[in-house]
mmCIF file of C-alpha atoms in Angstrom:
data_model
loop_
_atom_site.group_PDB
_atom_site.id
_atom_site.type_symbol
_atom_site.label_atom_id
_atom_site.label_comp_id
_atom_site.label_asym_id
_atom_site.label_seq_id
_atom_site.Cartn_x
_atom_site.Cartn_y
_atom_site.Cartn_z
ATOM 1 C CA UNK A 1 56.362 -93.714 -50.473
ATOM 2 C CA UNK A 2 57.704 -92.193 -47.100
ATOM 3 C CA UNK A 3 58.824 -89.048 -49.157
ATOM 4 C CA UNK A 4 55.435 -88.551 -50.888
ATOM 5 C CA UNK A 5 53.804 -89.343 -47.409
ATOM 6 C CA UNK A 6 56.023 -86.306 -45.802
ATOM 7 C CA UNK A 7 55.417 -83.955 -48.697
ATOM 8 C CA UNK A 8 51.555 -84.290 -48.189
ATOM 9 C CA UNK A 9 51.793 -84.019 -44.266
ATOM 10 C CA UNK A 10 53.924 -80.485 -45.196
ATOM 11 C CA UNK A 11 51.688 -79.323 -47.709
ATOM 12 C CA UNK A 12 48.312 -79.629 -45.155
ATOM 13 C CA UNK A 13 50.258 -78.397 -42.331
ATOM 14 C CA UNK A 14 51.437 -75.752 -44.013
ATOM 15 C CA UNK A 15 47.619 -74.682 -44.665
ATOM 16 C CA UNK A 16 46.885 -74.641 -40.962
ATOM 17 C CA UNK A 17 46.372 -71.394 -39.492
ATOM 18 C CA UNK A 18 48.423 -70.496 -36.214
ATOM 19 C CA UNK A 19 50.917 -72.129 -34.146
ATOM 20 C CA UNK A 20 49.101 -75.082 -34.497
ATOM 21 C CA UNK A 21 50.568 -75.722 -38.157
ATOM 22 C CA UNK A 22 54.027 -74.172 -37.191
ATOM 23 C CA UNK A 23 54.444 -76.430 -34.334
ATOM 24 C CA UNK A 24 54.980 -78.964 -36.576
ATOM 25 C CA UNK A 25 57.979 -78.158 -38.161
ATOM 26 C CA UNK A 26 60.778 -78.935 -36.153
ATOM 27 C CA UNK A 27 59.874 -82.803 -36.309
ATOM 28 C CA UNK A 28 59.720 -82.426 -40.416
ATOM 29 C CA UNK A 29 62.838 -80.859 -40.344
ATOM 30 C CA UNK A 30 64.245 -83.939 -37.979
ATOM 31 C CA UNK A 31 63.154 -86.501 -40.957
ATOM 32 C CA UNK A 32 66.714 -88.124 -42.690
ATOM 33 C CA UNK A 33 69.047 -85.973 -45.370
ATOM 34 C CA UNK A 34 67.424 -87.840 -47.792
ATOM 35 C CA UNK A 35 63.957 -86.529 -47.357
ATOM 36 C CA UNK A 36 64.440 -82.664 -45.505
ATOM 37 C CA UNK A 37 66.870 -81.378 -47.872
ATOM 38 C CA UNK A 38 63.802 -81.385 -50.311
ATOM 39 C CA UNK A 39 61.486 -79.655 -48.444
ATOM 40 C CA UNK A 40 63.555 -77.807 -46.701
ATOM 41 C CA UNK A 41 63.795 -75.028 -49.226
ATOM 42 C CA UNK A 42 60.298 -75.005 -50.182
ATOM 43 C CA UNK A 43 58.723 -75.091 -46.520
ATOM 44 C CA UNK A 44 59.603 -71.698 -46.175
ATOM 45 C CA UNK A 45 57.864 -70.763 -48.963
ATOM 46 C CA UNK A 46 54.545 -72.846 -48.614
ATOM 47 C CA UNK A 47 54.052 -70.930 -45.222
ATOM 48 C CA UNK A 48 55.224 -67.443 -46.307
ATOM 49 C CA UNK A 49 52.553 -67.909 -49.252
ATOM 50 C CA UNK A 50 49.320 -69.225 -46.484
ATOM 51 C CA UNK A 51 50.635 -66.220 -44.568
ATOM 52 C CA UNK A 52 50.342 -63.778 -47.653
ATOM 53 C CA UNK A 53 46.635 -65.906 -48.478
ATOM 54 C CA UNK A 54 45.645 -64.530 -45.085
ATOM 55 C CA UNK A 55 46.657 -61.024 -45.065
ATOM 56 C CA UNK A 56 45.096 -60.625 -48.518
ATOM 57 C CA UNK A 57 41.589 -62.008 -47.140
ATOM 58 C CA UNK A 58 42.175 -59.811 -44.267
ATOM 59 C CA UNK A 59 42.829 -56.863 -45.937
ATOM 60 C CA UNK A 60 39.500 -57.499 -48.211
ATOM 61 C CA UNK A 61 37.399 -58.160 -45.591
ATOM 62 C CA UNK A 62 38.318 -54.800 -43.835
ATOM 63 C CA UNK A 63 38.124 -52.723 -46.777
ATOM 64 C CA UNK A 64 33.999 -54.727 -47.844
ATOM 65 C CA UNK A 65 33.684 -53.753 -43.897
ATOM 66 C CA UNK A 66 34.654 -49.876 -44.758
ATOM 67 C CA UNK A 67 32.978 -49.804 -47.736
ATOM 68 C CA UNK A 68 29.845 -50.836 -46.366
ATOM 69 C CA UNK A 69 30.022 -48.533 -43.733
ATOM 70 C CA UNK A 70 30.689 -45.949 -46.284
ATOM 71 C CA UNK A 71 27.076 -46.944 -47.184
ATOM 72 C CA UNK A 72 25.638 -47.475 -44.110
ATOM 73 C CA UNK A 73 26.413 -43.444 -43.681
ATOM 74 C CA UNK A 74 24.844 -42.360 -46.655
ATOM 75 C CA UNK A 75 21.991 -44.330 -45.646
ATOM 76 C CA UNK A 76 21.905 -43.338 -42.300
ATOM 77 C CA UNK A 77 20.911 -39.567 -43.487
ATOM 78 C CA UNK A 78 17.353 -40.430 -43.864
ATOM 79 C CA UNK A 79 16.209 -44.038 -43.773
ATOM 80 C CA UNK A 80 13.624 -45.705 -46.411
ATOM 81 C CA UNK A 81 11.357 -45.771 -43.202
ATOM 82 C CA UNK A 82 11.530 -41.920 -42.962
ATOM 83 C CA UNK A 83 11.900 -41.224 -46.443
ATOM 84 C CA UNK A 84 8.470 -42.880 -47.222
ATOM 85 C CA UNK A 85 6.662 -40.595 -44.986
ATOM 86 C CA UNK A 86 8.532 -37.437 -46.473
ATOM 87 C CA UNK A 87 7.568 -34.802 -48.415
ATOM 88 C CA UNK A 88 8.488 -34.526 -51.912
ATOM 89 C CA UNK A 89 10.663 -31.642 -51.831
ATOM 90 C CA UNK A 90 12.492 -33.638 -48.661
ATOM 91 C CA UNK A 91 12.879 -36.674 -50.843
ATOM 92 C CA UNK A 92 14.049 -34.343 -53.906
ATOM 93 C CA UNK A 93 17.191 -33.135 -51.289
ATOM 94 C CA UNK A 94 18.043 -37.061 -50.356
ATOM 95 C CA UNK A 95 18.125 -37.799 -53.989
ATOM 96 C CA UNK A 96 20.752 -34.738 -54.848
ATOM 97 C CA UNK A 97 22.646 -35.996 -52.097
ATOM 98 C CA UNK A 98 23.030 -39.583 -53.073
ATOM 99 C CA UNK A 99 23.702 -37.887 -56.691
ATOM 100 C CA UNK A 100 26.778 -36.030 -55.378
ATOM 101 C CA UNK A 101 27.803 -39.069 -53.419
ATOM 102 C CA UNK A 102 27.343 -41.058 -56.881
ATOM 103 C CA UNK A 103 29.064 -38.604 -58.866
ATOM 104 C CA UNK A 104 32.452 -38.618 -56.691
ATOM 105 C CA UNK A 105 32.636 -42.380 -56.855
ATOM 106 C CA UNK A 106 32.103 -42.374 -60.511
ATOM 107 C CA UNK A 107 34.872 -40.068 -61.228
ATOM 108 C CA UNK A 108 37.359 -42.463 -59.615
ATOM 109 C CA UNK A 109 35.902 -44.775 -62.429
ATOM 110 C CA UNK A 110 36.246 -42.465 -65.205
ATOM 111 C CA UNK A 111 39.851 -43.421 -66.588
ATOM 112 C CA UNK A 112 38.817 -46.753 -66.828
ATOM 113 C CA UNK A 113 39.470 -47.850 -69.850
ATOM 114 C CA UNK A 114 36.650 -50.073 -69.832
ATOM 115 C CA UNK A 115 33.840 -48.522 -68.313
ATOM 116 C CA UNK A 116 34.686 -44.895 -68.228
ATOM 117 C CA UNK A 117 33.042 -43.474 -71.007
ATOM 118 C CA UNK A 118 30.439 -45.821 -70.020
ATOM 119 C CA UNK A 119 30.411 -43.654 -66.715
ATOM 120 C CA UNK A 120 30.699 -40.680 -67.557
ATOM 121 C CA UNK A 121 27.886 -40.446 -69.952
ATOM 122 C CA UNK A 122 25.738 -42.446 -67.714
ATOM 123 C CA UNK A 123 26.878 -40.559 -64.139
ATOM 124 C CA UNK A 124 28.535 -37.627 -65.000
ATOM 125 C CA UNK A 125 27.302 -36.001 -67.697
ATOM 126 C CA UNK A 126 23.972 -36.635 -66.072
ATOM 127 C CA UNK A 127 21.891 -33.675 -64.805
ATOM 128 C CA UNK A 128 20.743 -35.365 -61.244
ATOM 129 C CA UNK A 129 19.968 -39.223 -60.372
ATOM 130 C CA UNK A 130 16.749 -39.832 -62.132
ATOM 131 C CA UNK A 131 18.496 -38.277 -65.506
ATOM 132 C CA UNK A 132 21.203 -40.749 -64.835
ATOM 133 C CA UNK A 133 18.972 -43.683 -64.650
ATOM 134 C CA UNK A 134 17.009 -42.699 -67.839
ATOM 135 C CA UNK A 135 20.873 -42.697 -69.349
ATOM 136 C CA UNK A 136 21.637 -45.709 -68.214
ATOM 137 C CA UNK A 137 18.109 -47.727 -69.271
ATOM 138 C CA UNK A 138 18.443 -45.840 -72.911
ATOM 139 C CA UNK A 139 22.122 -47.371 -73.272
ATOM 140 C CA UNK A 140 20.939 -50.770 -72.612
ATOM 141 C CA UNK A 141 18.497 -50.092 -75.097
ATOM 142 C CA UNK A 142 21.201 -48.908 -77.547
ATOM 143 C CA UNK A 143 23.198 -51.959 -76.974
ATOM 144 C CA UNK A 144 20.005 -54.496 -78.030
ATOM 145 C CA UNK A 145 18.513 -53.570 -81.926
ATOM 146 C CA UNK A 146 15.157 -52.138 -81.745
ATOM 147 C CA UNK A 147 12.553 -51.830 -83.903
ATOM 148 C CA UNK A 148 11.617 -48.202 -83.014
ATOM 149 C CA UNK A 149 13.641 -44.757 -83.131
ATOM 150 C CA UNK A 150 15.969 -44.994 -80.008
ATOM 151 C CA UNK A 151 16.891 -41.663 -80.093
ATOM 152 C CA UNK A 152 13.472 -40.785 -79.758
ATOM 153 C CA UNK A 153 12.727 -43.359 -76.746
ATOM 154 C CA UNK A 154 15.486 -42.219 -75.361
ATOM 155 C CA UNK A 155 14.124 -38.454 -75.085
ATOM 156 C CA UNK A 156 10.973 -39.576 -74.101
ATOM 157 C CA UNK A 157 12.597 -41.696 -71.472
ATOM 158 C CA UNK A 158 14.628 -38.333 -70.035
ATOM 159 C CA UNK A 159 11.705 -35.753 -70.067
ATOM 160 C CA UNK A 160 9.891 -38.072 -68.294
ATOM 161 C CA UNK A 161 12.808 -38.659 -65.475
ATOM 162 C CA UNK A 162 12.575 -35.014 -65.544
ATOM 163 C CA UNK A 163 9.193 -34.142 -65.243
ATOM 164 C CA UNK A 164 7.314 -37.112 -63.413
ATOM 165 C CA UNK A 165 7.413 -36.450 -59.835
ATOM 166 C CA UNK A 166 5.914 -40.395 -59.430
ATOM 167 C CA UNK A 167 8.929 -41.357 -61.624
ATOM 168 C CA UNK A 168 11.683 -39.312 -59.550
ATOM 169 C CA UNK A 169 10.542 -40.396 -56.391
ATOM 170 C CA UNK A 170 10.551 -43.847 -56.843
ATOM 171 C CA UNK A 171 13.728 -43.865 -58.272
ATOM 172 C CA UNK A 172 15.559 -42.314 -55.633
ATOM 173 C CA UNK A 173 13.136 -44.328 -52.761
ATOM 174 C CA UNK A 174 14.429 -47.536 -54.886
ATOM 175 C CA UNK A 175 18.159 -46.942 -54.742
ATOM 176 C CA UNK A 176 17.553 -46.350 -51.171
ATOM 177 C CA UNK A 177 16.121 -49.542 -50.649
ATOM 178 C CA UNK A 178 18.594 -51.298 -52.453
ATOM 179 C CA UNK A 179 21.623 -49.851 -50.446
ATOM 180 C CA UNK A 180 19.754 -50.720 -46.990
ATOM 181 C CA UNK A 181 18.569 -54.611 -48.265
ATOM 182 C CA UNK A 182 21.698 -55.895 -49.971
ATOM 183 C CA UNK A 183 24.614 -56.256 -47.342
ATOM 184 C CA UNK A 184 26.710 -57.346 -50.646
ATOM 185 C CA UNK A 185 26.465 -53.562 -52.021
ATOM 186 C CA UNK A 186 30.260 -51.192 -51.255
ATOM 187 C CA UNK A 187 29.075 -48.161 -52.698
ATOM 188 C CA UNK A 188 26.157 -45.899 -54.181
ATOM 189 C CA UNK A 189 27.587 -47.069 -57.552
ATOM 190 C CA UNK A 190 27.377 -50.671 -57.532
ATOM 191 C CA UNK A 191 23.540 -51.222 -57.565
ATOM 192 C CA UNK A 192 23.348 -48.049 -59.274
ATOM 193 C CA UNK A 193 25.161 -48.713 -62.441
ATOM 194 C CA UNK A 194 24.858 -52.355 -62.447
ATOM 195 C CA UNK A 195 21.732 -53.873 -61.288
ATOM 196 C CA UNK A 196 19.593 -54.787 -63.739
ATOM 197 C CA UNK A 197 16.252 -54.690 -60.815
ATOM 198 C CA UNK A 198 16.755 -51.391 -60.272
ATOM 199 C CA UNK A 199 16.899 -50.116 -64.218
ATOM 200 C CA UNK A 200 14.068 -52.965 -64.685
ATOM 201 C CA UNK A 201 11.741 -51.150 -61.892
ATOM 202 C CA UNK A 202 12.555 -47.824 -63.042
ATOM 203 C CA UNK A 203 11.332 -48.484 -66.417
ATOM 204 C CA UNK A 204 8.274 -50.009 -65.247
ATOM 205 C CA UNK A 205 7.544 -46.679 -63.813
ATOM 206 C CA UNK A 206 8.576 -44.645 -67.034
ATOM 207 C CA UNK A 207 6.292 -47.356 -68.718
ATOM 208 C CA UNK A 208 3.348 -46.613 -66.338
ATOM 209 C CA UNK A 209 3.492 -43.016 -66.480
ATOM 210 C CA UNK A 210 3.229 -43.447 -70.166
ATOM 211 C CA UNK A 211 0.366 -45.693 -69.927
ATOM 212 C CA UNK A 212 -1.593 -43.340 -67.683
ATOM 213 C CA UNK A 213 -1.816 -40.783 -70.084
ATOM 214 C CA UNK A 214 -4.381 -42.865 -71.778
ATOM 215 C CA UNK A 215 -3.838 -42.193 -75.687
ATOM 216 C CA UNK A 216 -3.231 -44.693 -77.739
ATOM 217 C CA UNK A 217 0.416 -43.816 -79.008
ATOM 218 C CA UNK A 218 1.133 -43.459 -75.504
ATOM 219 C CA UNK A 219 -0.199 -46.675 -73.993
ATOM 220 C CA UNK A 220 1.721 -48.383 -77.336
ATOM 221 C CA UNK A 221 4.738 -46.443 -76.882
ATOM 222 C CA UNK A 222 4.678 -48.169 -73.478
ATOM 223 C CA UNK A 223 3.923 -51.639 -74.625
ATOM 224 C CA UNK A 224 6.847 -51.215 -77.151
ATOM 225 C CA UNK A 225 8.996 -50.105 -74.562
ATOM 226 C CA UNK A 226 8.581 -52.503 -71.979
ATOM 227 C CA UNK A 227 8.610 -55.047 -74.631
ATOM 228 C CA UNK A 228 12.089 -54.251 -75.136
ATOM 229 C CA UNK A 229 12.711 -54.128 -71.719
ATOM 230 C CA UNK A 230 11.474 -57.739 -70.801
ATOM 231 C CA UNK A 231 14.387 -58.713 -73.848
ATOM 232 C CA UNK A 232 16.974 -56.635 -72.568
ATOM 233 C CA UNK A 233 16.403 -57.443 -68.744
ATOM 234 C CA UNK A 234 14.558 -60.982 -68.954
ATOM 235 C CA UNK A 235 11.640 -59.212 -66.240
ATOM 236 C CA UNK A 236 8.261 -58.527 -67.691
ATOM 237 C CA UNK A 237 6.201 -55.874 -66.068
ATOM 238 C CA UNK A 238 2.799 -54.460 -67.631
ATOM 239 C CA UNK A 239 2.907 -51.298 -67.981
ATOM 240 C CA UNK A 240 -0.081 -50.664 -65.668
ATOM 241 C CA UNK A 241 0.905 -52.727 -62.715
ATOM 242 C CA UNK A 242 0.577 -50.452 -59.624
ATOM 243 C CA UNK A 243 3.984 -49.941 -57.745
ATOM 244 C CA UNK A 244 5.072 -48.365 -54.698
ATOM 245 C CA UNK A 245 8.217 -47.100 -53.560
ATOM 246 C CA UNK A 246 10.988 -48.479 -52.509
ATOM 247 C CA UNK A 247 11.150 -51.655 -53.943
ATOM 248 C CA UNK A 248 14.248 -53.661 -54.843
ATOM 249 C CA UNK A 249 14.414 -56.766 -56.726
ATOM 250 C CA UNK A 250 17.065 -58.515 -56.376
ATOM 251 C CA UNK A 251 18.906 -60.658 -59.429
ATOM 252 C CA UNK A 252 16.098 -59.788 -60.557
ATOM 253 C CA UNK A 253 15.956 -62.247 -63.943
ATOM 254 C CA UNK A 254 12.451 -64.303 -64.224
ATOM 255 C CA UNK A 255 10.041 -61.503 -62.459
ATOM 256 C CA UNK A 256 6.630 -61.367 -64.015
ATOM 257 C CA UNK A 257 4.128 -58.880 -62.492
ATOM 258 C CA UNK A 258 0.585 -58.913 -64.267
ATOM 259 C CA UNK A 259 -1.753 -55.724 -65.468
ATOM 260 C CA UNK A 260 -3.676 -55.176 -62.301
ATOM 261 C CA UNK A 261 -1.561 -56.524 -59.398
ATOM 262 C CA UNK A 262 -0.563 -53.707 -57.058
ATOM 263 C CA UNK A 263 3.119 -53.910 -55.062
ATOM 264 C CA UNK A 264 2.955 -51.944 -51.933
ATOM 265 C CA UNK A 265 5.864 -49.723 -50.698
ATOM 266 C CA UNK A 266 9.530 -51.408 -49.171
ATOM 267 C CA UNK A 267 8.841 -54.790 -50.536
ATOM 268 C CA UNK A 268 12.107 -56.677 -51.626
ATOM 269 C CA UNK A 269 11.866 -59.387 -54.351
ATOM 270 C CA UNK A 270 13.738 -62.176 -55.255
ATOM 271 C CA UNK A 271 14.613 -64.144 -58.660
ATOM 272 C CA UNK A 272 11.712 -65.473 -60.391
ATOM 273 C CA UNK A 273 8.585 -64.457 -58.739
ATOM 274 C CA UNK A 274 5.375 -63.894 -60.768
ATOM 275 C CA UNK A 275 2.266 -62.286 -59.546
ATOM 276 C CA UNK A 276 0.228 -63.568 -61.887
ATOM 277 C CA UNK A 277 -3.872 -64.770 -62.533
ATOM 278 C CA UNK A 278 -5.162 -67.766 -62.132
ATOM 279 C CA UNK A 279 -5.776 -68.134 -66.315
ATOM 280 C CA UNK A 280 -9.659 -68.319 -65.722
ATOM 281 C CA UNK A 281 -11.566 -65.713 -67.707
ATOM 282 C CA UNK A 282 -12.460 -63.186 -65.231
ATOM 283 C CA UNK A 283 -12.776 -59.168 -65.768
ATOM 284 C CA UNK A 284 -11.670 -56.299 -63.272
ATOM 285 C CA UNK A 285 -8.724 -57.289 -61.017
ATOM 286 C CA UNK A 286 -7.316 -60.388 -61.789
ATOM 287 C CA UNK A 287 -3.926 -60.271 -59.746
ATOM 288 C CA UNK A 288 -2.400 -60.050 -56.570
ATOM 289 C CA UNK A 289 -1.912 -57.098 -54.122
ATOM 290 C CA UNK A 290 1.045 -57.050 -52.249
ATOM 291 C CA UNK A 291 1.542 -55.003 -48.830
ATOM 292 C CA UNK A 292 3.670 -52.779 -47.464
ATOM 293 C CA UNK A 293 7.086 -54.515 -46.333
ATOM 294 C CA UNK A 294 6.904 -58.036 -47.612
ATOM 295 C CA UNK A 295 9.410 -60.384 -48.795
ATOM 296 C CA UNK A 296 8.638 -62.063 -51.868
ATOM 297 C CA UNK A 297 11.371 -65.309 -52.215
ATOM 298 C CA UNK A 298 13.054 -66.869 -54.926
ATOM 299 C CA UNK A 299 10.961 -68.267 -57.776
ATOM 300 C CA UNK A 300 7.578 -67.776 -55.701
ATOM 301 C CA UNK A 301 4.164 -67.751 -57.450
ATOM 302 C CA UNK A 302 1.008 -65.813 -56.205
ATOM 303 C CA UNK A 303 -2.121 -66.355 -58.897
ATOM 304 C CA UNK A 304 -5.043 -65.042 -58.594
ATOM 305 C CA UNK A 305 -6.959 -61.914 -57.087
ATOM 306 C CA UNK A 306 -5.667 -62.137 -53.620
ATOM 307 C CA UNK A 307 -4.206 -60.063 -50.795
ATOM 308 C CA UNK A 308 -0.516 -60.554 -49.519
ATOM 309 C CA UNK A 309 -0.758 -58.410 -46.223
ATOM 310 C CA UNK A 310 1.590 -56.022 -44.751
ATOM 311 C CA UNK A 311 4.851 -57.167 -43.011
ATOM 312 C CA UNK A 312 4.296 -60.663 -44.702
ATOM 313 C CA UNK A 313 6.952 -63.041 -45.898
ATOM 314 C CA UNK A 314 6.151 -65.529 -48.820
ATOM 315 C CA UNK A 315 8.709 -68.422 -49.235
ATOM 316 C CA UNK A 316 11.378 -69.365 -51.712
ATOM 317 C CA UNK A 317 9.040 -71.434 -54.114
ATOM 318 C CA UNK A 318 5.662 -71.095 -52.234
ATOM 319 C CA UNK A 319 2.476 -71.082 -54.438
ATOM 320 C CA UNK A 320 0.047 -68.776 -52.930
ATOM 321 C CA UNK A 321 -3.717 -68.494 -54.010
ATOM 322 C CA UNK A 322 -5.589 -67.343 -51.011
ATOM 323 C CA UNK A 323 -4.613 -64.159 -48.817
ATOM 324 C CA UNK A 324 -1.989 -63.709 -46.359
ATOM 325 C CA UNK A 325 -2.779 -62.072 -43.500
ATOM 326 C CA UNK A 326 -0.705 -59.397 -42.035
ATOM 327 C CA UNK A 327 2.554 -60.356 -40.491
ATOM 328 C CA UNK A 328 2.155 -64.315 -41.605
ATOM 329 C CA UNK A 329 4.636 -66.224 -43.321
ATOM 330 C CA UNK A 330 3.680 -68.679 -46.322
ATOM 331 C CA UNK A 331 5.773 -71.586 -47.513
ATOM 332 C CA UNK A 332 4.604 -74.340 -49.989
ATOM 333 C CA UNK A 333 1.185 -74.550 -51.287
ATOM 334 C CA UNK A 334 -1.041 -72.161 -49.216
ATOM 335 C CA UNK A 335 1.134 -73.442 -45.709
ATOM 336 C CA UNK A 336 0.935 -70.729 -43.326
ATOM 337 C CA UNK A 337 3.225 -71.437 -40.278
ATOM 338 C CA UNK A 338 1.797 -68.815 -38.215
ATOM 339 C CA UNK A 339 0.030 -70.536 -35.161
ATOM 340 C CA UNK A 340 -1.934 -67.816 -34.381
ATOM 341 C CA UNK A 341 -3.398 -67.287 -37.118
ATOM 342 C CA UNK A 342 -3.867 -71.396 -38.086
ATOM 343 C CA UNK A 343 -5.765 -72.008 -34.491
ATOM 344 C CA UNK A 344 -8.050 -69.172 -35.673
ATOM 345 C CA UNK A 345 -8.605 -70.340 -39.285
ATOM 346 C CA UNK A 346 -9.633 -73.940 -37.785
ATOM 347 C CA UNK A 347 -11.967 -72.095 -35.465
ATOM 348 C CA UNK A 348 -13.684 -70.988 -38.072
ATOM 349 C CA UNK A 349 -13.900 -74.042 -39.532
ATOM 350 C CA UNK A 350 -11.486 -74.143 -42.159
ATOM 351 C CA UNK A 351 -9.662 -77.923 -42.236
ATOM 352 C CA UNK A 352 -6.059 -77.697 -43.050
ATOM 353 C CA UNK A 353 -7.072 -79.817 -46.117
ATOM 354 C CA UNK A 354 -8.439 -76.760 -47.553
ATOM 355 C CA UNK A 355 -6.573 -74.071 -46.100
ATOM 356 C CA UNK A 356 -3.366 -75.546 -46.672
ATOM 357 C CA UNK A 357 -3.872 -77.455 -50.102
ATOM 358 C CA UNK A 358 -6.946 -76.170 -51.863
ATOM 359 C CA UNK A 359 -5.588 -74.954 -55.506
#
């Protein structure tokens, strides 16, 4: 009907931003008695809410735009770049300060009634960052039955955040790179406190220092913690995978990162990526090595003993068996789409048959 036909033309206009909606009016308004008095009264109000719609949207996007400035600050004290060729001592200082920035915005979280006492036993009870991330790994663990004395993992969990200089440092180089990779982050707290790569990465560390010590117990201990771990945070990392600092994974869920592969410092991760063998019975080294800042995408798979150089980015899905060169990019099976480097793989006398394909 005319009236239904009216009533939809007010209701779209009235979701146009600008004049260009509002210009509209007057002729609605013109329409017979029979039709305007109905609207009439609601008009008002369909445009009065789209204008409260857009102040709300406003007003979030400048406060995400503070917030990650806030960031962007602390960051800006020392980048990851800077911090990576640091002393320990200088990294030790960076940490205390993101601590202290941590601390202040978990105290405006600590009347929360629903994850206050969460926070403060996590945050600020906690004695400096890397304490507060063996809190907050041991209260997952707490939260998912175990088979072995919690208590107990959890103190061996804590002296080694204490102790381990390793441990410390890639903690604090980790939140670091987290802060300066995701643009979705508003504070030191977020990632912090709720992403599951960061508490995944840091107990892959606590793992490997474990392991290390070369006992037994120890290298069991380790097993039957990152056991647990892989449960609790669906990413499975032997406890002797080599890892540098800085490293962020992001959503983290599906990573698999074999025994001997080796992860390079700043390297960001995505969902699902395994660096894995190639499930042939061979000794020594029997998975990848990954570079100094390289991407690894979504759900990506590199098998085998092979070389992903520095500065390299390996695509959402790409299967990778043969090395990367520094600097390339890889997409699908082997595909490199660096020119450079293709023009001198077929001088060599590699076909693209091979060099792309060849599994």
């Amino acid at each position: 009907t005319m009236a239904n036909r009216v009533t939809t033309a007010v209701v779209l206009l009235s979701l146009l931003p600008g004049a260009a909606g509002r210009s509209q009016l007057p002729s609605i308004r013109s329409q017979p008695v029979g039709v305007s008095s109905s609207l009439r009264f609601a008009l008002p109000n369909l445009v009065r809410s789209s204008q409260r719609t857009r102040m709300r949207d406003d007003l979030s996007l400048r406060c995400r735009r503070e917030s990650r400035n806030t960031v962007q600050d602390v960051v800006a004290v020392m980048s990851l770049e800077v911090l990576l060729q640091s002393t320990d001592p200088t990294i030790e200082i960076h940490g205390q300060k993101l601590f202290e920035v941590l601390k202040r915005e978990a105290e405006e979280l600590a009347d929360s009634p629903v994850i206050g006492a969460w926070v403060r036993e996590a945050i600020l009870d906690a004695a400096d960052l890397p304490d507060a991330m063996a809190r907050i790994i041991s209260g997952h663990f707490r939260s998912s039955p175990a088979l072995f004395d919690q208590d107990a993992a959890t103190q061996v969990m804590k002296d080694i955040c204490a102790s381990n200089v390793a441990v410390r440092r890639g903690v604090i180089l980790d939140l670091v790179k987290a802060l300066e990779a995701d643009f979705a982050v508003e504070s030191v707290i977020q990632p912090f406190l709720n992403f599951k790569g960061l508490h995944a990465i840091s107990l892959a560390r606590i793992t490997r220092a474990l392991w290390l010590r070369g006992t037994s117990i120890a290298r069991n201990v380790a097993l039957a913690l990152q056991s647990h771990g892989s449960m609790v945070y669906g990413i499975d990392i032997h406890p002797s995978a080599k890892l540098g600092n800085g490293i962020f994974v992001d959503h983290a869920t599906g990573l698999v990162i074999g025994g001997t592969a080796i992860v390079g410092d700043n390297v960001l991760v995505l969902h699902g990526v395994t660096l894995g063998a190639t499930g042939k019975m061979e000794l020594g080294k029997r998975h990848p090595t990954v570079g100094d800042n390289v991407n690894l995408g979504a759900l990506s798979t590199i098998l085998g003993d092979v070389t992903i150089g520095s500065d390299a980015v390996v695509g959402a899905q790409a299967v990778v068996t043969k090395g990367v060169a520094q600097g390339e990019t890889v997409v699908g099976i082997n595909k490199v789409l660096d020119g450079a480097a293709k023009k001198q793989r077929l001088l060599a006398g590699d076909t693209e048959e091979t060099w792309f394909y060849n599994i």
